[in-house]
Amino acid sequence: MELRHYQTDCVTKLRDGYRLGKRRQVLVSPTGSGKTVLFSFITKSSLDRGQRTLIMAHRAEILAQISKTLTGVGVHHRMLRAGMPTPVNSPVVVASVGTLCRRLKEFPEPDLVIVDECHHSAASTWASVFAQFSKARFLGVTATPERLDGQGLGLFYDALVRGPEVQWLIDNGFLAKPRYFGPKTVVDTSVIHTVAGEFNRKESAGVFDKPTITGDAVEQYRRICNGKTAIAFCISIEHCNHVAEQFRASGIPAGVIDGSMSDEERARMVSDLAAGRILILCSCELVSEGFDLPSVGAAILLRPTHSLALHLQQIGRSLRPANGKECAYILDHVGNCMRHGFAEEEREWSLDGHAAKKRKEQAIFPRQCKKCFAMFMGPKCPSCGLQYETKAREVEQVSGDLAPIDPLKLAAIRLRKTEERGCMSLEDFQKLGAARGYKPGWAYWRWKNSWRYSRGTPNKTASHGNAEEVGVQAGEAHAY
């Protein structure tokens, strides 16, 4: 096992940062870029210098993946989990965050602390580790260095190191090329309240956990990527069960994975998916992080989210390359691509939070051919030769089908939504409506149906509410 050249570059940047006095650094690198392999080599280097390293993560699957990778690079280590003794004398320890926090007083301070999925660092349990080991160097690794509320990690880290971009990894064969499919207008989510920055789960289930939507997910899977293994990201365990039942009723083997299962049961479900004994694995959050199964050919998005991090993590589960895998299918039934964009869009990450996508004047955006589905830049498809108009136009589609998402139109829709989310009062909506040439009644209707109005926060310091507006039936679709 050897580092790829871009991983070596990341290691060099991190070492330079520590030499310059940056004690707590974050490595930002896309899902599937090999962060676990990279920090395993860093651990080996630290061990060779006689230093103690603590690696912490929050899920059994992630801990097992880290342990397997460390073994692969020749690093002997001990595990710290519930029911296990505290390995106080081991130079390398892989620890469950929950167990570690309960035993902080008996655990000696390490020289290096590696925090996997470090966007969770703000949680009280994780933060206690930073406070306890104040003299140690820290290395956080993540694909998305911001929290659900958009806040950054600046309180916990003092430097950010960038890995490769998703598009570069795709172009160079390190990730599979994604193909996105989505509805023309998603089901109305304006009736769903926001709780702690995220869609209310119970209300989301009431909107999306319906036979018509689940049945449409089955139909579109069969139409677009029939026979591919896929992960369906659901709202709740009950939703998972309903989705799995619908797939099985259509003759497609499906299973559910959840946190109440034993480690052995969860491992068996993943093994069944890898072997093709089931084609659809339904999950509620459990495999959105630390899940490494290159054979997965599709991601079925059935849970709406305000979290950019969760959105990118879910798409990333299907992007790992594998023999015979031409692309990864992203079937977005809930409009998450409209809210957050594509995985391969460049984003300006910072420790301050709220990633901004890189935009250049007169930028040329990728598009997808509606005839052969090839992704390309410019007005002509290099695969089939189909000529496109230079300006975005409506694409005729059959009602009821998901369709390839056109990034040009997606960007325009998301800009309009962003402008509306920025309106904090009736006056703001009136100004926006006037600028767009809308009738006066639009501003009043839009304000009255906004989250801020319903919560009684009509001032300009109100917090962000939920986003998307009135839609049509879930099945109706065309290219964005």
Short mmCIF file of C-alpha atoms in Angstrom, two decimals:
data_model
loop_
_atom_site.label_atom_id
_atom_site.label_comp_id
_atom_site.label_asym_id
_atom_site.label_seq_id
_atom_site.Cartn_x
_atom_site.Cartn_y
_atom_site.Cartn_z
CA MET A 1 0.00 0.00 0.00
CA GLU A 2 1.51 3.28 -1.14
CA LEU A 3 0.38 6.89 -1.12
CA ARG A 4 -0.81 8.47 -4.35
CA HIS A 5 1.06 11.57 -5.43
CA TYR A 6 -1.72 13.94 -4.36
CA GLN A 7 -1.80 12.27 -0.93
CA THR A 8 1.96 12.79 -0.61
CA ASP A 9 1.45 16.47 -1.44
CA CYS A 10 -1.13 16.73 1.35
CA VAL A 11 1.25 15.13 3.85
CA THR A 12 3.96 17.62 2.87
CA LYS A 13 1.58 20.57 3.36
CA LEU A 14 0.53 19.29 6.79
CA ARG A 15 4.14 18.83 7.92
CA ASP A 16 4.99 22.33 6.74
CA GLY A 17 2.06 23.67 8.76
CA TYR A 18 3.19 21.95 11.95
CA ARG A 19 6.72 23.30 11.43
CA LEU A 20 5.24 26.80 11.19
CA GLY A 21 3.51 26.35 14.54
CA LYS A 22 0.02 25.36 13.38
CA ARG A 23 -0.89 22.91 16.15
CA ARG A 24 -4.40 22.00 14.98
CA GLN A 25 -4.90 21.48 11.27
CA VAL A 26 -7.80 20.29 9.13
CA LEU A 27 -7.26 18.30 5.95
CA VAL A 28 -10.19 18.79 3.55
CA SER A 29 -10.31 16.13 0.87
CA PRO A 30 -13.31 14.63 -0.98
CA THR A 31 -15.09 11.44 -0.05
CA GLY A 32 -13.24 8.58 -1.71
CA SER A 33 -9.88 10.38 -1.97
CA GLY A 34 -8.20 8.10 0.58
CA LYS A 35 -8.07 10.14 3.79
CA THR A 36 -7.89 7.02 5.98
CA VAL A 37 -4.90 5.69 4.06
CA LEU A 38 -3.22 9.10 4.28
CA PHE A 39 -3.53 9.50 8.05
CA SER A 40 -2.54 5.84 8.55
CA PHE A 41 0.80 6.64 6.90
CA ILE A 42 1.10 9.73 9.12
CA THR A 43 0.46 7.49 12.12
CA LYS A 44 3.20 5.10 10.98
CA SER A 45 5.63 8.01 10.63
CA SER A 46 4.72 9.25 14.10
CA LEU A 47 5.20 5.75 15.53
CA ASP A 48 8.62 5.46 13.88
CA ARG A 49 9.65 8.63 15.73
CA GLY A 50 8.55 7.16 19.07
CA GLN A 51 5.43 9.32 19.40
CA ARG A 52 2.01 8.34 20.72
CA THR A 53 -1.01 8.69 18.40
CA LEU A 54 -4.70 8.64 19.25
CA ILE A 55 -7.22 8.22 16.41
CA MET A 56 -10.87 8.79 17.24
CA ALA A 57 -14.10 8.21 15.34
CA HIS A 58 -17.76 7.89 16.22
CA ARG A 59 -19.09 4.75 14.50
CA ALA A 60 -18.22 1.06 14.59
CA GLU A 61 -17.91 0.86 10.79
CA ILE A 62 -15.45 3.75 10.72
CA LEU A 63 -13.39 2.28 13.56
CA ALA A 64 -13.21 -1.06 11.75
CA GLN A 65 -12.14 0.63 8.52
CA ILE A 66 -9.38 2.56 10.31
CA SER A 67 -8.15 -0.60 12.05
CA LYS A 68 -8.04 -2.52 8.77
CA THR A 69 -6.09 0.27 7.04
CA LEU A 70 -3.58 0.59 9.88
CA THR A 71 -2.98 -3.14 9.70
CA GLY A 72 -2.46 -2.79 5.96
CA VAL A 73 0.37 -0.29 6.43
CA GLY A 74 1.96 -2.34 9.21
CA VAL A 75 0.91 -0.33 12.26
CA HIS A 76 0.22 -2.39 15.39
CA HIS A 77 -2.53 -0.74 17.44
CA ARG A 78 -5.11 -1.27 20.16
CA MET A 79 -8.82 -0.50 20.15
CA LEU A 80 -10.71 1.46 22.81
CA ARG A 81 -14.41 0.64 22.75
CA ALA A 82 -17.13 -0.13 25.27
CA GLY A 83 -16.36 -3.30 27.18
CA MET A 84 -12.63 -3.13 26.43
CA PRO A 85 -9.90 -2.15 28.91
CA THR A 86 -8.19 1.19 28.41
CA PRO A 87 -4.93 0.58 26.49
CA VAL A 88 -2.89 3.13 28.41
CA ASN A 89 0.49 1.76 27.29
CA SER A 90 -0.19 1.35 23.57
CA PRO A 91 1.58 3.91 21.32
CA VAL A 92 -1.31 3.81 18.79
CA VAL A 93 -4.94 3.66 19.91
CA VAL A 94 -8.10 3.74 17.78
CA ALA A 95 -10.90 4.95 20.03
CA SER A 96 -14.65 5.32 19.98
CA VAL A 97 -15.34 8.95 20.91
CA GLY A 98 -18.06 8.06 23.42
CA THR A 99 -15.91 5.55 25.29
CA LEU A 100 -12.85 7.80 25.18
CA CYS A 101 -14.74 10.72 26.73
CA ARG A 102 -15.90 8.55 29.60
CA ARG A 103 -12.28 7.57 30.32
CA LEU A 104 -10.41 10.78 29.57
CA LYS A 105 -8.99 11.03 33.08
CA GLU A 106 -7.25 7.65 32.80
CA PHE A 107 -5.95 8.11 29.26
CA PRO A 108 -2.42 9.58 28.92
CA GLU A 109 -1.98 12.62 26.68
CA PRO A 110 -0.83 11.62 23.17
CA ASP A 111 1.55 13.55 20.94
CA LEU A 112 -0.88 13.49 17.99
CA VAL A 113 -4.67 13.25 17.93
CA ILE A 114 -6.30 12.36 14.60
CA VAL A 115 -10.01 13.22 14.37
CA ASP A 116 -11.85 11.37 11.61
CA GLU A 117 -14.99 13.09 10.22
CA CYS A 118 -13.85 16.17 12.15
CA HIS A 119 -16.85 18.28 11.15
CA HIS A 120 -18.37 16.76 14.31
CA SER A 121 -15.70 18.46 16.48
CA ALA A 122 -18.15 21.02 17.87
CA ALA A 123 -20.21 18.33 19.63
CA SER A 124 -19.73 18.45 23.38
CA THR A 125 -18.17 14.97 23.58
CA TRP A 126 -15.61 15.72 20.88
CA ALA A 127 -14.86 19.17 22.28
CA SER A 128 -13.95 17.68 25.66
CA VAL A 129 -11.04 15.84 24.00
CA PHE A 130 -9.63 19.15 22.73
CA ALA A 131 -9.85 20.58 26.23
CA GLN A 132 -8.24 17.54 27.88
CA PHE A 133 -5.31 17.20 25.46
CA SER A 134 -4.36 20.84 25.16
CA LYS A 135 -0.66 20.15 24.47
CA ALA A 136 -1.14 17.62 21.68
CA ARG A 137 -1.05 18.31 17.95
CA PHE A 138 -4.38 17.68 16.23
CA LEU A 139 -5.16 16.56 12.69
CA GLY A 140 -8.80 16.65 11.63
CA VAL A 141 -9.88 15.05 8.36
CA THR A 142 -13.18 15.62 6.56
CA ALA A 143 -14.72 16.15 3.15
CA THR A 144 -16.90 18.99 4.45
CA PRO A 145 -15.41 21.27 7.14
CA GLU A 146 -18.59 22.92 8.36
CA ARG A 147 -21.42 22.09 10.70
CA LEU A 148 -25.09 21.70 9.83
CA ASP A 149 -25.80 25.27 10.92
CA GLY A 150 -23.13 26.51 8.49
CA GLN A 151 -20.68 27.42 11.24
CA GLY A 152 -17.04 26.61 10.63
CA LEU A 153 -14.43 24.86 12.74
CA GLY A 154 -12.32 27.91 13.57
CA LEU A 155 -12.85 27.47 17.32
CA PHE A 156 -11.09 24.10 17.20
CA TYR A 157 -8.54 24.35 14.36
CA ASP A 158 -6.10 27.04 13.24
CA ALA A 159 -5.24 25.97 9.68
CA LEU A 160 -6.96 24.35 6.71
CA VAL A 161 -5.15 22.24 4.10
CA ARG A 162 -6.89 21.53 0.79
CA GLY A 163 -6.69 18.19 -0.97
CA PRO A 164 -7.66 17.60 -4.62
CA GLU A 165 -10.98 18.71 -6.12
CA VAL A 166 -13.71 16.17 -6.90
CA GLN A 167 -13.62 17.00 -10.61
CA TRP A 168 -9.85 16.44 -10.73
CA LEU A 169 -10.29 13.04 -9.07
CA ILE A 170 -12.96 12.14 -11.62
CA ASP A 171 -10.86 13.30 -14.56
CA ASN A 172 -7.91 11.23 -13.36
CA GLY A 173 -9.85 8.06 -12.68
CA PHE A 174 -9.78 8.18 -8.86
CA LEU A 175 -13.57 8.68 -8.64
CA ALA A 176 -16.43 7.55 -10.86
CA LYS A 177 -18.25 10.09 -13.02
CA PRO A 178 -21.66 10.96 -11.51
CA ARG A 179 -24.84 11.19 -13.59
CA TYR A 180 -27.57 13.19 -11.91
CA PHE A 181 -31.31 12.72 -12.34
CA GLY A 182 -33.97 14.79 -10.62
CA PRO A 183 -37.61 15.91 -10.72
CA LYS A 184 -38.84 19.07 -12.41
CA THR A 185 -40.27 20.36 -9.11
CA VAL A 186 -39.98 18.50 -5.84
CA VAL A 187 -42.80 17.95 -3.41
CA ASP A 188 -43.65 21.07 -1.39
CA THR A 189 -41.30 21.35 1.60
CA SER A 190 -42.44 24.80 2.75
CA VAL A 191 -44.77 23.05 5.22
CA ILE A 192 -41.80 21.37 6.93
CA HIS A 193 -40.34 23.31 9.84
CA THR A 194 -36.62 23.59 10.53
CA VAL A 195 -35.32 22.23 13.84
CA ALA A 196 -31.68 22.85 14.82
CA GLY A 197 -30.90 23.77 11.22
CA GLU A 198 -32.41 20.65 9.64
CA PHE A 199 -35.80 19.61 8.26
CA ASN A 200 -38.05 18.28 11.03
CA ARG A 201 -37.89 14.50 10.63
CA LYS A 202 -41.46 13.71 11.60
CA GLU A 203 -42.84 16.34 9.25
CA SER A 204 -40.46 15.23 6.47
CA ALA A 205 -41.69 11.66 6.84
CA GLY A 206 -45.27 12.89 6.62
CA VAL A 207 -44.46 14.53 3.28
CA PHE A 208 -42.11 11.99 1.67
CA ASP A 209 -42.90 8.61 3.24
CA LYS A 210 -45.82 7.90 0.92
CA PRO A 211 -46.52 4.96 -1.42
CA THR A 212 -46.64 7.26 -4.47
CA ILE A 213 -43.16 8.65 -3.84
CA THR A 214 -41.67 5.30 -2.82
CA GLY A 215 -43.25 3.64 -5.84
CA ASP A 216 -41.80 6.34 -8.07
CA ALA A 217 -38.35 5.66 -6.60
CA VAL A 218 -38.70 1.99 -7.56
CA GLU A 219 -39.93 2.84 -11.05
CA GLN A 220 -37.11 5.32 -11.73
CA TYR A 221 -34.48 2.90 -10.42
CA ARG A 222 -35.72 0.25 -12.83
CA ARG A 223 -35.79 2.73 -15.71
CA ILE A 224 -32.40 4.37 -15.14
CA CYS A 225 -30.06 1.90 -13.44
CA ASN A 226 -31.86 -1.42 -13.08
CA GLY A 227 -29.64 -4.12 -11.63
CA LYS A 228 -27.09 -1.73 -10.08
CA THR A 229 -26.44 -1.90 -6.35
CA ALA A 230 -27.70 1.24 -4.64
CA ILE A 231 -28.02 2.91 -1.26
CA ALA A 232 -31.36 4.56 -0.53
CA PHE A 233 -30.98 7.40 1.98
CA CYS A 234 -34.16 7.63 4.01
CA ILE A 235 -35.65 9.83 6.73
CA SER A 236 -36.26 7.26 9.48
CA ILE A 237 -36.04 3.54 10.17
CA GLU A 238 -39.77 3.27 9.46
CA HIS A 239 -39.21 5.01 6.13
CA CYS A 240 -36.34 2.60 5.40
CA ASN A 241 -38.63 -0.36 6.01
CA HIS A 242 -41.34 1.05 3.75
CA VAL A 243 -38.87 1.69 0.93
CA ALA A 244 -37.32 -1.78 1.25
CA GLU A 245 -40.77 -3.40 1.25
CA GLN A 246 -41.73 -1.54 -1.94
CA PHE A 247 -38.56 -2.66 -3.72
CA ARG A 248 -39.03 -6.26 -2.61
CA ALA A 249 -42.66 -6.18 -3.74
CA SER A 250 -41.35 -5.30 -7.20
CA GLY A 251 -38.99 -8.25 -7.22
CA ILE A 252 -35.87 -6.25 -6.31
CA PRO A 253 -33.98 -7.65 -3.27
CA ALA A 254 -33.58 -4.95 -0.62
CA GLY A 255 -32.51 -4.69 3.00
CA VAL A 256 -32.37 -2.19 5.87
CA ILE A 257 -29.38 -1.28 8.00
CA ASP A 258 -29.81 0.58 11.29
CA GLY A 259 -27.98 1.42 14.48
CA SER A 260 -29.94 -1.02 16.62
CA MET A 261 -28.30 -3.97 14.84
CA SER A 262 -25.24 -5.68 16.20
CA ASP A 263 -21.91 -5.11 14.50
CA GLU A 264 -22.18 -8.59 12.98
CA GLU A 265 -25.66 -7.94 11.56
CA ARG A 266 -24.60 -4.64 10.04
CA ALA A 267 -21.49 -6.23 8.55
CA ARG A 268 -23.67 -8.97 7.04
CA MET A 269 -25.95 -6.42 5.37
CA VAL A 270 -22.97 -4.65 3.81
CA SER A 271 -21.56 -8.02 2.71
CA ASP A 272 -24.90 -8.92 1.10
CA LEU A 273 -24.85 -5.65 -0.84
CA ALA A 274 -21.25 -6.18 -1.95
CA ALA A 275 -22.04 -9.70 -3.14
CA GLY A 276 -25.23 -8.64 -4.93
CA ARG A 277 -27.48 -10.76 -2.71
CA ILE A 278 -29.40 -7.53 -2.19
CA LEU A 279 -29.43 -4.64 -4.66
CA ILE A 280 -30.87 -1.89 -2.47
CA LEU A 281 -29.61 -1.05 1.03
CA CYS A 282 -31.91 1.39 2.83
CA SER A 283 -30.25 3.52 5.49
CA CYS A 284 -31.06 6.40 7.81
CA GLU A 285 -27.69 8.20 8.24
CA LEU A 286 -25.76 5.06 9.12
CA VAL A 287 -23.79 4.76 5.87
CA SER A 288 -23.51 8.46 5.03
CA GLU A 289 -20.01 8.52 6.59
CA GLY A 290 -17.12 6.08 6.61
CA PHE A 291 -18.75 3.62 4.22
CA ASP A 292 -16.36 2.21 1.64
CA LEU A 293 -17.91 -0.09 -0.96
CA PRO A 294 -16.75 0.70 -4.51
CA SER A 295 -19.29 -1.63 -6.14
CA VAL A 296 -22.20 0.66 -5.16
CA GLY A 297 -23.48 2.04 -8.44
CA ALA A 298 -26.21 4.48 -7.36
CA ALA A 299 -27.38 6.78 -4.59
CA ILE A 300 -31.15 7.20 -4.19
CA LEU A 301 -31.86 10.45 -2.32
CA LEU A 302 -35.18 10.20 -0.45
CA ARG A 303 -34.38 12.44 2.52
CA PRO A 304 -34.43 16.24 2.11
CA THR A 305 -31.63 17.99 3.97
CA HIS A 306 -30.36 21.49 4.63
CA SER A 307 -26.90 20.03 5.30
CA LEU A 308 -24.38 20.46 2.50
CA ALA A 309 -22.08 18.06 4.36
CA LEU A 310 -24.70 15.30 4.49
CA HIS A 311 -25.62 15.87 0.83
CA LEU A 312 -22.02 15.48 -0.33
CA GLN A 313 -21.39 12.52 1.96
CA GLN A 314 -24.40 10.68 0.55
CA ILE A 315 -23.45 11.29 -3.09
CA GLY A 316 -19.88 10.28 -2.26
CA ARG A 317 -20.96 6.76 -1.22
CA SER A 318 -21.45 5.87 -4.88
CA LEU A 319 -18.45 7.67 -6.41
CA ARG A 320 -15.71 5.17 -5.63
CA PRO A 321 -14.45 3.53 -8.84
CA ALA A 322 -14.62 -0.21 -9.50
CA ASN A 323 -13.91 -2.57 -12.37
CA GLY A 324 -16.68 -2.32 -14.96
CA LYS A 325 -18.24 0.72 -13.29
CA GLU A 326 -18.81 3.33 -15.99
CA CYS A 327 -20.51 5.93 -13.81
CA ALA A 328 -22.43 6.56 -10.60
CA TYR A 329 -26.16 7.30 -10.79
CA ILE A 330 -27.58 9.94 -8.45
CA LEU A 331 -31.39 9.70 -8.31
CA ASP A 332 -32.55 12.80 -6.45
CA HIS A 333 -36.25 12.61 -5.57
CA VAL A 334 -36.18 15.39 -2.94
CA GLY A 335 -34.40 18.32 -4.58
CA ASN A 336 -31.13 18.17 -2.63
CA CYS A 337 -29.13 18.93 -5.78
CA MET A 338 -31.22 22.07 -6.21
CA ARG A 339 -30.39 23.14 -2.68
CA HIS A 340 -26.70 22.28 -2.66
CA GLY A 341 -25.46 21.62 -6.19
CA PHE A 342 -23.32 18.83 -7.61
CA ALA A 343 -20.50 17.03 -5.81
CA GLU A 344 -17.95 18.09 -8.44
CA GLU A 345 -18.61 21.83 -8.11
CA GLU A 346 -15.60 23.64 -6.68
CA ARG A 347 -16.24 25.17 -3.29
CA GLU A 348 -14.26 27.69 -1.27
CA TRP A 349 -13.99 25.96 2.10
CA SER A 350 -12.79 27.90 5.11
CA LEU A 351 -12.67 27.55 8.88
CA ASP A 352 -15.29 30.32 9.04
CA GLY A 353 -17.97 28.05 7.56
CA HIS A 354 -20.60 28.36 4.83
CA ALA A 355 -18.77 27.11 1.75
CA ALA A 356 -19.10 29.30 -1.32
CA LYS A 357 -18.91 27.80 -4.77
CA LYS A 358 -16.16 29.18 -6.97
CA ARG A 359 -17.60 31.25 -9.80
CA LYS A 360 -15.78 32.97 -12.61
CA GLU A 361 -17.13 35.57 -15.00
CA GLN A 362 -18.56 33.96 -18.12
CA ALA A 363 -17.83 30.51 -16.70
CA ILE A 364 -18.60 27.52 -18.90
CA PHE A 365 -20.67 24.98 -17.01
CA PRO A 366 -20.78 21.25 -17.72
CA ARG A 367 -23.93 19.87 -19.30
CA GLN A 368 -25.34 16.43 -19.90
CA CYS A 369 -26.49 15.21 -23.30
CA LYS A 370 -30.17 14.36 -23.29
CA LYS A 371 -29.60 11.80 -26.03
CA CYS A 372 -26.58 9.74 -24.87
CA PHE A 373 -26.13 11.16 -21.31
CA ALA A 374 -22.46 12.05 -21.85
CA MET A 375 -21.11 14.90 -19.66
CA PHE A 376 -19.29 17.62 -21.56
CA MET A 377 -18.45 21.32 -21.83
CA GLY A 378 -19.56 23.56 -24.68
CA PRO A 379 -22.36 23.44 -27.27
CA LYS A 380 -21.67 20.06 -28.91
CA CYS A 381 -21.68 16.57 -27.40
CA PRO A 382 -18.35 14.89 -28.22
CA SER A 383 -19.90 11.44 -27.84
CA CYS A 384 -22.86 11.54 -30.23
CA GLY A 385 -22.39 14.90 -31.97
CA LEU A 386 -25.70 16.41 -30.84
CA GLN A 387 -25.60 20.22 -31.19
CA TYR A 388 -26.99 22.38 -28.38
CA GLU A 389 -28.12 25.96 -28.27
CA THR A 390 -25.74 28.14 -26.29
CA LYS A 391 -28.49 29.47 -24.05
CA ALA A 392 -30.37 27.31 -21.59
CA ARG A 393 -33.73 26.07 -22.83
CA GLU A 394 -36.53 23.83 -21.63
CA VAL A 395 -36.06 20.15 -22.40
CA GLU A 396 -39.20 18.21 -23.22
CA GLN A 397 -39.62 15.21 -20.95
CA VAL A 398 -42.22 12.57 -20.32
CA SER A 399 -44.24 13.31 -17.18
CA GLY A 400 -43.42 10.92 -14.35
CA ASP A 401 -39.76 10.36 -15.19
CA LEU A 402 -36.63 11.63 -13.55
CA ALA A 403 -34.39 13.29 -16.12
CA PRO A 404 -30.75 14.35 -16.46
CA ILE A 405 -30.10 17.54 -14.50
CA ASP A 406 -28.81 20.48 -16.54
CA PRO A 407 -26.36 22.49 -14.38
CA LEU A 408 -27.14 25.73 -16.27
CA LYS A 409 -30.77 25.75 -15.32
CA LEU A 410 -30.02 24.35 -11.88
CA ALA A 411 -27.74 27.32 -11.16
CA ALA A 412 -30.47 29.78 -12.20
CA ILE A 413 -33.10 28.09 -10.03
CA ARG A 414 -30.81 27.97 -7.02
CA LEU A 415 -29.88 31.66 -7.45
CA ARG A 416 -33.56 32.58 -7.38
CA LYS A 417 -34.10 30.48 -4.26
CA THR A 418 -31.06 32.04 -2.59
CA GLU A 419 -32.42 35.54 -3.25
CA GLU A 420 -35.74 34.57 -1.67
CA ARG A 421 -34.08 32.97 1.36
CA GLY A 422 -32.24 36.25 1.90
CA CYS A 423 -35.53 38.13 2.39
CA MET A 424 -36.00 38.77 6.10
CA SER A 425 -39.20 40.86 5.98
CA LEU A 426 -42.22 41.76 3.86
CA GLU A 427 -40.33 44.83 2.67
CA ASP A 428 -37.50 42.64 1.38
CA PHE A 429 -39.94 40.49 -0.59
CA GLN A 430 -41.60 43.61 -2.02
CA LYS A 431 -38.25 44.93 -3.24
CA LEU A 432 -37.34 41.59 -4.78
CA GLY A 433 -40.75 41.24 -6.43
CA ALA A 434 -40.50 44.72 -7.91
CA ALA A 435 -37.02 43.96 -9.28
CA ARG A 436 -38.39 40.83 -10.96
CA GLY A 437 -41.49 42.58 -12.31
CA TYR A 438 -43.91 40.51 -10.20
CA LYS A 439 -47.36 41.67 -9.17
CA PRO A 440 -47.59 43.20 -5.65
CA GLY A 441 -49.57 40.24 -4.33
CA TRP A 442 -46.58 37.91 -4.79
CA ALA A 443 -44.58 39.58 -2.03
CA TYR A 444 -47.43 39.35 0.49
CA TRP A 445 -48.19 35.71 -0.36
CA ARG A 446 -44.51 34.77 -0.23
CA TRP A 447 -43.96 36.52 3.11
CA LYS A 448 -47.07 35.06 4.68
CA ASN A 449 -46.01 31.55 3.70
CA SER A 450 -42.40 31.98 4.85
CA TRP A 451 -40.86 30.28 7.84
CA ARG A 452 -40.10 33.62 9.50
CA TYR A 453 -43.71 34.76 9.33
CA SER A 454 -45.01 31.49 10.77
CA ARG A 455 -42.50 31.73 13.64
CA GLY A 456 -43.27 35.38 14.28
CA THR A 457 -39.76 36.67 13.49
CA PRO A 458 -40.41 39.54 11.05
CA ASN A 459 -37.12 41.35 11.66
CA LYS A 460 -33.88 41.42 9.71
CA THR A 461 -31.93 39.46 12.30
CA ALA A 462 -34.14 36.39 11.97
CA SER A 463 -32.38 33.08 11.52
CA HIS A 464 -32.47 31.16 8.27
CA GLY A 465 -35.56 29.09 7.62
CA ASN A 466 -36.27 26.24 5.25
CA ALA A 467 -36.07 26.79 1.55
CA GLU A 468 -38.06 25.22 -1.22
CA GLU A 469 -41.46 26.35 -2.39
CA VAL A 470 -44.64 24.92 -3.85
CA GLY A 471 -44.11 21.99 -6.20
CA VAL A 472 -46.22 19.58 -8.20
CA GLN A 473 -46.71 15.85 -8.02
CA ALA A 474 -43.56 13.95 -7.11
CA GLY A 475 -43.40 12.06 -10.40
CA GLU A 476 -43.35 15.05 -12.79
CA ALA A 477 -39.84 15.72 -14.01
CA HIS A 478 -37.55 17.24 -16.59
CA ALA A 479 -33.95 18.40 -16.79
CA TYR A 480 -33.19 21.30 -14.46
#
